[in-house]
PDB file of C-alpha atoms in Angstrom:
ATOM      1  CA  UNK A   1      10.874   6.745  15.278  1.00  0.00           C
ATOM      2  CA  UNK A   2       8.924   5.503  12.374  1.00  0.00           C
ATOM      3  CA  UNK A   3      10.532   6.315   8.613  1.00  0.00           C
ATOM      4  CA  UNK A   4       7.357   7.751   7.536  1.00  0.00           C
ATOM      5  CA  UNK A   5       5.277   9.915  10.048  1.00  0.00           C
ATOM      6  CA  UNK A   6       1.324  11.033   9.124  1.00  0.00           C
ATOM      7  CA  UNK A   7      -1.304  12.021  11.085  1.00  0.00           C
ATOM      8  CA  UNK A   8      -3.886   9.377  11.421  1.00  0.00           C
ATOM      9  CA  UNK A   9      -6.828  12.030  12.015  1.00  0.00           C
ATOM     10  CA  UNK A  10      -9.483  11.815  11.520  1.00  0.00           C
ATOM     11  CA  UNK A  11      -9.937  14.903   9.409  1.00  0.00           C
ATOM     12  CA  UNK A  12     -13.156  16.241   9.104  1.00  0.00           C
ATOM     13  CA  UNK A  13     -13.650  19.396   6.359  1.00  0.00           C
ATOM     14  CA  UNK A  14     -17.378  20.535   4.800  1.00  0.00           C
ATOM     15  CA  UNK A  15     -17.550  19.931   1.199  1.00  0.00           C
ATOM     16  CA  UNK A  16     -15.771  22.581  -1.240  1.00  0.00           C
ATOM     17  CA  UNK A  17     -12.705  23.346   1.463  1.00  0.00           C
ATOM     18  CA  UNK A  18      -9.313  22.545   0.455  1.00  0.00           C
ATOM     19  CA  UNK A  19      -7.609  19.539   1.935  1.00  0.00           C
ATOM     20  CA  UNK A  20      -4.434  19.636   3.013  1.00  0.00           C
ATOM     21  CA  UNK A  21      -2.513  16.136   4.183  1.00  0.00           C
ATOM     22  CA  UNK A  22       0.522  15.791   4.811  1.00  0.00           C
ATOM     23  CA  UNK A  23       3.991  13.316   5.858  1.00  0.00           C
ATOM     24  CA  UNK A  24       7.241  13.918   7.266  1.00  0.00           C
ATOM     25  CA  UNK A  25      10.028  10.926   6.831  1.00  0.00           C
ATOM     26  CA  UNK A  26      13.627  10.225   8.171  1.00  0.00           C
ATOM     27  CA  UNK A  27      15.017   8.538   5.099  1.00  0.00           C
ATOM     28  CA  UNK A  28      16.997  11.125   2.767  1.00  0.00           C
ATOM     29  CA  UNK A  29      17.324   7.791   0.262  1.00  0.00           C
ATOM     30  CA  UNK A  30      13.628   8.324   0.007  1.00  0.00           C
ATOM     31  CA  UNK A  31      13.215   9.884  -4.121  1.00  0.00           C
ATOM     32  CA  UNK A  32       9.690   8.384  -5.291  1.00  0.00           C
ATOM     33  CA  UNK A  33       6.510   9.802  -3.537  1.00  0.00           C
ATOM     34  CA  UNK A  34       3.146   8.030  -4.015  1.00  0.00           C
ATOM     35  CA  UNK A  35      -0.472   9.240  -2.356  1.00  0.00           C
ATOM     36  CA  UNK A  36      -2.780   5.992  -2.611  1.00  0.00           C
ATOM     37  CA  UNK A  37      -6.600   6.502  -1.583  1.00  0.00           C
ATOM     38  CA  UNK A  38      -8.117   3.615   0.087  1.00  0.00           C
ATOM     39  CA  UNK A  39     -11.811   3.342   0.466  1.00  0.00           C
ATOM     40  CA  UNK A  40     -13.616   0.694   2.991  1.00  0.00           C
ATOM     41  CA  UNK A  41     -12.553  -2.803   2.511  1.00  0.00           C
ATOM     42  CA  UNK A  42     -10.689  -1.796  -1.251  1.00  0.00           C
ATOM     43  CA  UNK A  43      -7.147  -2.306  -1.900  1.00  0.00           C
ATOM     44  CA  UNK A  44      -5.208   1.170  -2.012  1.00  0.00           C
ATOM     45  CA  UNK A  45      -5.558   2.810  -5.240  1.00  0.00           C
ATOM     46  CA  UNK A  46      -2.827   5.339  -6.812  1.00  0.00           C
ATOM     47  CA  UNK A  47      -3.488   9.189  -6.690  1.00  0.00           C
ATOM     48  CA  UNK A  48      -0.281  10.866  -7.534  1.00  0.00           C
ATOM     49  CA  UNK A  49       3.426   9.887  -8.280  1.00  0.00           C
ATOM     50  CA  UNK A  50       6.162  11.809  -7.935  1.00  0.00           C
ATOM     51  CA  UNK A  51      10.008  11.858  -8.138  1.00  0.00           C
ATOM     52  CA  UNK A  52      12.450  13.743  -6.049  1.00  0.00           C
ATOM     53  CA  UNK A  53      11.073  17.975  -5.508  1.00  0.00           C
ATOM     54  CA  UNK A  54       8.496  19.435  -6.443  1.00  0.00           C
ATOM     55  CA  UNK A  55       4.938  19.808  -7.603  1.00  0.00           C
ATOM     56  CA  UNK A  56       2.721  17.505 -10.014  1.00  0.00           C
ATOM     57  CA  UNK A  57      -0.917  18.569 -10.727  1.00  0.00           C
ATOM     58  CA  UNK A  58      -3.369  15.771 -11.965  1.00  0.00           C
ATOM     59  CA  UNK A  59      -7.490  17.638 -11.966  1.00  0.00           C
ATOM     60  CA  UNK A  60      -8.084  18.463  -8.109  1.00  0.00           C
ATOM     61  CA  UNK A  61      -4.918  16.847  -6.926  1.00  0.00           C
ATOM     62  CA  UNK A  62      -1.657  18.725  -6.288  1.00  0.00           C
ATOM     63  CA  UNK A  63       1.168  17.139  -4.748  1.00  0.00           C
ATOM     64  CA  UNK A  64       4.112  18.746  -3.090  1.00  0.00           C
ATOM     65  CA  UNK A  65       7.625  17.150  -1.755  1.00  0.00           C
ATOM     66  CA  UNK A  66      10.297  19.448  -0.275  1.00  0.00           C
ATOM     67  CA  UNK A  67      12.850  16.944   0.210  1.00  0.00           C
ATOM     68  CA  UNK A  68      14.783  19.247   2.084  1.00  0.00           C
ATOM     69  CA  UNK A  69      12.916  19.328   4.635  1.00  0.00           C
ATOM     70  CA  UNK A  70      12.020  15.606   4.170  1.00  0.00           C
ATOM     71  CA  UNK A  71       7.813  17.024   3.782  1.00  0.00           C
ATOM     72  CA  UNK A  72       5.771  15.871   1.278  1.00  0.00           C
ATOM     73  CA  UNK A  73       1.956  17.442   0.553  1.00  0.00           C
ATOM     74  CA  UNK A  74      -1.016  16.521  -1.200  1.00  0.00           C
ATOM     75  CA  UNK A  75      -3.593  19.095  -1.806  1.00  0.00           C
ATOM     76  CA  UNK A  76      -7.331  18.199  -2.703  1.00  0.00           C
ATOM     77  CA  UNK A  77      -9.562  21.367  -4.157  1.00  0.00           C
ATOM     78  CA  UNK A  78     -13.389  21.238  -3.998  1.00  0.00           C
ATOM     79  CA  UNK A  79     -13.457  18.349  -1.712  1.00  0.00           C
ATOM     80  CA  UNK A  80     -16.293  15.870  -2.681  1.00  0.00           C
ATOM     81  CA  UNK A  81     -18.198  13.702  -0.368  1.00  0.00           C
ATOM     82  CA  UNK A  82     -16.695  11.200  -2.432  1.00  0.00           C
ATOM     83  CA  UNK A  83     -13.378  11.869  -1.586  1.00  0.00           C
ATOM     84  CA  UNK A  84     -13.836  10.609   1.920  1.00  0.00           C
ATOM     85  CA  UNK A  85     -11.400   7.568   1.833  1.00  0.00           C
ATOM     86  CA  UNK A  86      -8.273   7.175   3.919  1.00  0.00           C
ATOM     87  CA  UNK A  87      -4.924   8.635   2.272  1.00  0.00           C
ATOM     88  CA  UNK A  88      -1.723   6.661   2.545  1.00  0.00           C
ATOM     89  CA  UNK A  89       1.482   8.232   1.570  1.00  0.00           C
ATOM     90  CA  UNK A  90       4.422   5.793   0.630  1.00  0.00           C
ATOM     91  CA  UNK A  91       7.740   6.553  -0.468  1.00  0.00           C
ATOM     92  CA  UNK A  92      10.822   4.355  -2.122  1.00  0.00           C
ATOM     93  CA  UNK A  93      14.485   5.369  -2.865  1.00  0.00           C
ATOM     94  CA  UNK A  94      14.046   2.962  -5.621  1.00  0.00           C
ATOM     95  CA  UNK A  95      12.050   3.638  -9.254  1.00  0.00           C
ATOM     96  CA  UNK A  96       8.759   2.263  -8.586  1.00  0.00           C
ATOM     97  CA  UNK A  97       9.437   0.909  -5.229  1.00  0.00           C
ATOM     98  CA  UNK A  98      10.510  -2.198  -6.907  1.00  0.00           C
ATOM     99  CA  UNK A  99      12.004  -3.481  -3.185  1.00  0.00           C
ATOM    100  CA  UNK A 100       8.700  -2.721  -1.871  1.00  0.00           C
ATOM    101  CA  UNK A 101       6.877   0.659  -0.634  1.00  0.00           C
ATOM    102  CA  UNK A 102       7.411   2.234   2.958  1.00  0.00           C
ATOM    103  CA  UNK A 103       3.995   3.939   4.045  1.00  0.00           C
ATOM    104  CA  UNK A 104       2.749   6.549   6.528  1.00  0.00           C
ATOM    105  CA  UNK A 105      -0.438   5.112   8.746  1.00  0.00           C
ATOM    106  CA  UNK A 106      -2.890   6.993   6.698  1.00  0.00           C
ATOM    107  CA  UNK A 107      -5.071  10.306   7.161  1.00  0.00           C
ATOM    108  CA  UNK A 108      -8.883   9.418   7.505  1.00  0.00           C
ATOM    109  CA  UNK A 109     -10.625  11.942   5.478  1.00  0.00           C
ATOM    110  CA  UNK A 110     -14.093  12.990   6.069  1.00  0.00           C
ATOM    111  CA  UNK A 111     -15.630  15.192   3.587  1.00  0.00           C
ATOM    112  CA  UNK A 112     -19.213  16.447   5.233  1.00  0.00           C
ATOM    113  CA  UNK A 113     -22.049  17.214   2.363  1.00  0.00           C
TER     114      UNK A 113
ATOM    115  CA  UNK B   1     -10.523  -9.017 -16.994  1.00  0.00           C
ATOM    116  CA  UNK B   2      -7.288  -8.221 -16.545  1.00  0.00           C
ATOM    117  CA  UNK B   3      -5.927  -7.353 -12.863  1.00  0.00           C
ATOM    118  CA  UNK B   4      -5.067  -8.922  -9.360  1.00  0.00           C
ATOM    119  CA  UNK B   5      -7.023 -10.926  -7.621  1.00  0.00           C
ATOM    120  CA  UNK B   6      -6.636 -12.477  -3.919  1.00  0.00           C
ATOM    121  CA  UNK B   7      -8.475 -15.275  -2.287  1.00  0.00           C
ATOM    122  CA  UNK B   8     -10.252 -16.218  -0.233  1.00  0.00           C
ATOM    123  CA  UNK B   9     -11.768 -12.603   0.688  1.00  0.00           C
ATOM    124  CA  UNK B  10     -12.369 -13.609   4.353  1.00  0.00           C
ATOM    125  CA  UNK B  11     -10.900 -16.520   6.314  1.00  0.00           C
ATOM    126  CA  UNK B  12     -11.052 -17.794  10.016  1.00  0.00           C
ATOM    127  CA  UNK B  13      -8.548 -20.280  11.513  1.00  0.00           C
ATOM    128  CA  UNK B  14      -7.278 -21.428  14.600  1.00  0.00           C
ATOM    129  CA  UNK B  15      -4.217 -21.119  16.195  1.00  0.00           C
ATOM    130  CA  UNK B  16      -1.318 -23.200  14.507  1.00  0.00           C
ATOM    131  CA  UNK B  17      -3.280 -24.325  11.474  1.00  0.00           C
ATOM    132  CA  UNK B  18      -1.375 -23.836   8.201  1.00  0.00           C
ATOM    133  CA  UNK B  19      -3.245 -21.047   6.123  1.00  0.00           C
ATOM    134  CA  UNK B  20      -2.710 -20.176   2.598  1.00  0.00           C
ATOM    135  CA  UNK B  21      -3.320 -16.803   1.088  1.00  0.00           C
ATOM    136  CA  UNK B  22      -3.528 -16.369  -2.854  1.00  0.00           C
ATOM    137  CA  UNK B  23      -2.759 -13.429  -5.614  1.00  0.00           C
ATOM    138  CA  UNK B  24      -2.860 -13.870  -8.957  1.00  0.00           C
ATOM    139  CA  UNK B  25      -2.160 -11.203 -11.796  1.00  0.00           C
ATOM    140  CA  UNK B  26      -3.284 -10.926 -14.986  1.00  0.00           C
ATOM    141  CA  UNK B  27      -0.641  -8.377 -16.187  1.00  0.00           C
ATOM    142  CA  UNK B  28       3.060 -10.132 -16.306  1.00  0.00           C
ATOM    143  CA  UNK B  29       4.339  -8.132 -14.485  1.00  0.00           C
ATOM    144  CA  UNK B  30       7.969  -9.383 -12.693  1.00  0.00           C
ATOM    145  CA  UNK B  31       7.366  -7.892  -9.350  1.00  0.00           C
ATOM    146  CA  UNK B  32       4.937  -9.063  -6.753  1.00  0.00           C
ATOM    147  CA  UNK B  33       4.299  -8.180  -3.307  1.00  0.00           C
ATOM    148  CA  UNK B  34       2.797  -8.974   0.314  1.00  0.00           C
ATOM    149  CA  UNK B  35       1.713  -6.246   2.338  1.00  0.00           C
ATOM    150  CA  UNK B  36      -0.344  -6.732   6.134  1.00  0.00           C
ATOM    151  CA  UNK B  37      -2.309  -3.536   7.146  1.00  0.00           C
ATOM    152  CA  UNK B  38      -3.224  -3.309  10.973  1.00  0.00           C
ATOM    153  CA  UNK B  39      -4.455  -0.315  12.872  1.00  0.00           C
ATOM    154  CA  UNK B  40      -1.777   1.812  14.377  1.00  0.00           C
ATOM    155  CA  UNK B  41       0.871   0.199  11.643  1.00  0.00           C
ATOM    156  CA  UNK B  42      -0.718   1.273   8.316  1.00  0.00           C
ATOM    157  CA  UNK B  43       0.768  -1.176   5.393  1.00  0.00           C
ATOM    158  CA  UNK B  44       3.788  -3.284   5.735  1.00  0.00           C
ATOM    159  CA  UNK B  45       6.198  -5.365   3.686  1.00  0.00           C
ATOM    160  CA  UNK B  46       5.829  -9.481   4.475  1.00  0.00           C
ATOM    161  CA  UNK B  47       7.995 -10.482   1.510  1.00  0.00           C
ATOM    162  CA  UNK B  48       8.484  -9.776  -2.248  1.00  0.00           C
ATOM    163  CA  UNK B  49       9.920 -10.857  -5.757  1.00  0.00           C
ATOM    164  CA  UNK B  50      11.298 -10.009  -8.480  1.00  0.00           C
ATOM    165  CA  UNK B  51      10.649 -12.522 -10.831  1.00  0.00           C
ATOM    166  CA  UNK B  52      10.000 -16.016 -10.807  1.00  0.00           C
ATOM    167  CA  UNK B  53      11.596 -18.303  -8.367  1.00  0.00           C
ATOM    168  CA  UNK B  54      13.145 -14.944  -6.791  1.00  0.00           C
ATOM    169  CA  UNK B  55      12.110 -13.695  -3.366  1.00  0.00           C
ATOM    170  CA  UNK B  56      13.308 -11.905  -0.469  1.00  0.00           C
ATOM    171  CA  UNK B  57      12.226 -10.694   2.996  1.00  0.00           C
ATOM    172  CA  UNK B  58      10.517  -7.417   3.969  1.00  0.00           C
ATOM    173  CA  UNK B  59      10.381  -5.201   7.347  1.00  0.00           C
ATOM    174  CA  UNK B  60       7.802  -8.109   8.428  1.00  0.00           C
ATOM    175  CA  UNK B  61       8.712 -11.790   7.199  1.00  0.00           C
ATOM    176  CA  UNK B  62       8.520 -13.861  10.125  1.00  0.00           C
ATOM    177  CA  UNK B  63       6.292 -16.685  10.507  1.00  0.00           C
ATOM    178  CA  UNK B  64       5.684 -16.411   6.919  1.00  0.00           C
ATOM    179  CA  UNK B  65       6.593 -18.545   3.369  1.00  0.00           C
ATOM    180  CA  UNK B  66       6.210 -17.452  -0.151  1.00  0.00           C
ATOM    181  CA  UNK B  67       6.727 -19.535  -3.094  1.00  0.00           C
ATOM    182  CA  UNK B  68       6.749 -17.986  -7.019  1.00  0.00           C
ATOM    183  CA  UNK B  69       6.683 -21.030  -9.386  1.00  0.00           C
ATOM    184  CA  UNK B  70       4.726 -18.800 -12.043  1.00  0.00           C
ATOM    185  CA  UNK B  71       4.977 -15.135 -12.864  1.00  0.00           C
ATOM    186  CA  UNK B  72       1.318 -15.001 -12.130  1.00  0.00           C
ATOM    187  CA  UNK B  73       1.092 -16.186  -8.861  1.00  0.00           C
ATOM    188  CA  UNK B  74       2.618 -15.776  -5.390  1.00  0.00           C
ATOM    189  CA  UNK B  75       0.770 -17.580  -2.604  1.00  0.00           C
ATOM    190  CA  UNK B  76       1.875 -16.534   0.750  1.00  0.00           C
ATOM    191  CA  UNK B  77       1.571 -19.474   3.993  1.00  0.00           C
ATOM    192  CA  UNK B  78       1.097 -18.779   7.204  1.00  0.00           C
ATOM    193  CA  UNK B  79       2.652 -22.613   8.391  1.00  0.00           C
ATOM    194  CA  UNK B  80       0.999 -22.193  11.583  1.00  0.00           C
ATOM    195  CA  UNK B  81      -0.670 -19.281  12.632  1.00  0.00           C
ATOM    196  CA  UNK B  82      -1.102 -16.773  15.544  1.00  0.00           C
ATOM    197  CA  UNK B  83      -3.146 -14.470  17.082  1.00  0.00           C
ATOM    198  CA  UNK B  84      -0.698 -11.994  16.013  1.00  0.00           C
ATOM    199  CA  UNK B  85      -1.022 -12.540  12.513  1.00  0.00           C
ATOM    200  CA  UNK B  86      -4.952 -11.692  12.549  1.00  0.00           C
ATOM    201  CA  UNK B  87      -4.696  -8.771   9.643  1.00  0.00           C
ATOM    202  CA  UNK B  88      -5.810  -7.635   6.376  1.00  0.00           C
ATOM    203  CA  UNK B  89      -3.329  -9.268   3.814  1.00  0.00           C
ATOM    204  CA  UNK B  90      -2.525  -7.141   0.527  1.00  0.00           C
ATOM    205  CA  UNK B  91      -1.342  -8.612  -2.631  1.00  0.00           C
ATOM    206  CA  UNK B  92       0.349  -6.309  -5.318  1.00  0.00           C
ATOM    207  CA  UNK B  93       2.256  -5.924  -8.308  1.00  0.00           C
ATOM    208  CA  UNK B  94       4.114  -3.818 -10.597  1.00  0.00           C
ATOM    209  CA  UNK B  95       6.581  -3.601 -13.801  1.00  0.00           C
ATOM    210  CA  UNK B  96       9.617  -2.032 -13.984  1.00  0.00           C
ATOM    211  CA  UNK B  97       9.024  -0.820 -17.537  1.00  0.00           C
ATOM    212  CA  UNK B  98       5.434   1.086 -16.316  1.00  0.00           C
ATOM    213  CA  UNK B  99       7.488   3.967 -14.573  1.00  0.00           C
ATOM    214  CA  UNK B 100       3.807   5.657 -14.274  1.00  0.00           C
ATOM    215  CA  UNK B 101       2.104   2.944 -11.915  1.00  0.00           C
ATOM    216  CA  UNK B 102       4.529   1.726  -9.200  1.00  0.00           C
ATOM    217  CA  UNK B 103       2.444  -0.690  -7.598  1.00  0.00           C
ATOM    218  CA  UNK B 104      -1.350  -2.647  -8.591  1.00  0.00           C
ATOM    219  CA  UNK B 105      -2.922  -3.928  -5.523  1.00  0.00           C
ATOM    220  CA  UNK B 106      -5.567  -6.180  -5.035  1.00  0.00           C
ATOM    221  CA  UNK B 107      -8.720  -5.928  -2.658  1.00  0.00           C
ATOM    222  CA  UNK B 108      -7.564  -7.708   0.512  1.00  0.00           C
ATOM    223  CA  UNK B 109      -7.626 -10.749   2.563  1.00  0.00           C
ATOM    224  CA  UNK B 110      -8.920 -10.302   5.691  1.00  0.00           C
ATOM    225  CA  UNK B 111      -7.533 -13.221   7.817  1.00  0.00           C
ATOM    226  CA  UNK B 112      -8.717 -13.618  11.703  1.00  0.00           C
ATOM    227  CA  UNK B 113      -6.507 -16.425  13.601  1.00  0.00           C
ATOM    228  CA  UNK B 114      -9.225 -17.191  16.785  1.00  0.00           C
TER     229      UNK B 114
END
């Protein structure tokens, strides 16, 4: 079993519905929780960052861990055709993931206009 | 401009040729990192350092060599590749000190061993 689980999709919603992806992980060392979006041939680019339980709001983002239930959430409202981009989660049980990041496969997102 | 940059972009080899990848940061910052993305995997850890002249192995290191001379730069070798190693190659970096920002990463080598 892979440390980080997520559904590769793809996930196809119409534009203004609320997005909902989401990762499930074995390691309970795991306290730092990271969404990156990666467009087409880009480098991943950082969307939220959290620590340990709980929820962080940044605009149309929310993200959610439960790390009892080892579950973490992000939440996109009023989904733009622009947000169509593959979402990677990645997690760390160290501050910043300064031994490297361990990610989920990615959700394909495809936000129809 | 400030940032991380890889090169080359693209690259095609052969089978058992020696093949260097490139990443270079603008920032300082201590830690750098390799990543290889394939389908089915999603992004994984080749090798990474802490500072200069300080490195250590990932979930994926073999068949790979990484050198850190400069804080700037960490070059990762392929000494002779495979078919197996045909990927996109991620650079990154981060500081310890930006607790807001784990990890920069670059745009991507995408390296196809024929």
């Amino acid at each position: 079993q892979k440390e980080v689980e997520q559904d590769p999709g793809p996930l196809s919603v119409p534009e203004g519905a609320i997005v909902s992806l989401n990762c499930t992980y074995s390691n309970s060392a795991f306290q730092y929780f990271m969404w990156y979006r990666q467009y087409s041939r880009k480098g991943p680019e950082l969307l939220m960052y959290t620590y340990s339980s709980g929820n962080k709001e940044d605009g149309r983002f929310t993200a959610q861990v439960d790390k009892s239930s080892k579950y973490i959430s992000l939440f996109i409202r009023d989904s733009q055709p622009s947000d169509s981009a593959t979402y990677l989660c990645a997690m760390s049980a160290v501050r910043g993931g300064a031994d490297g990041l361990t990610f989920g496969k990615g959700t394909h997102l495809i936000i129809q206009p | 401009d400030a940032g991380i940059t890889q090169s080359p972009r693209y690259k095609i080899t052969e089978t058992g040729r020696q093949v260097t990848l490139m990443c270079h940061q603008t920032w300082s910052h201590s830690y750098m990192f390799w990543y290889r993305q394939d389908l089915g995997h999603g992004l994984r850890l080749i090798y990474y350092s802490a500072a200069a002249d300080i490195t250590d192995k990932g979930e994926v290191p073999d068949g790979y060599v990484v050198s850190r001379s400069k804080t700037e730069n960490f070059p990762l070798t392929l000494e002779s590749a495979t078919r197996s190693q045909t990927s996109v190659y991620f650079c990154a970096s981060s500081s310890p000190e930006d607790s807001n920002q784990p990890q920069h990463f670059g745009d991507g080598t995408r390296l196809s061993i024929l």
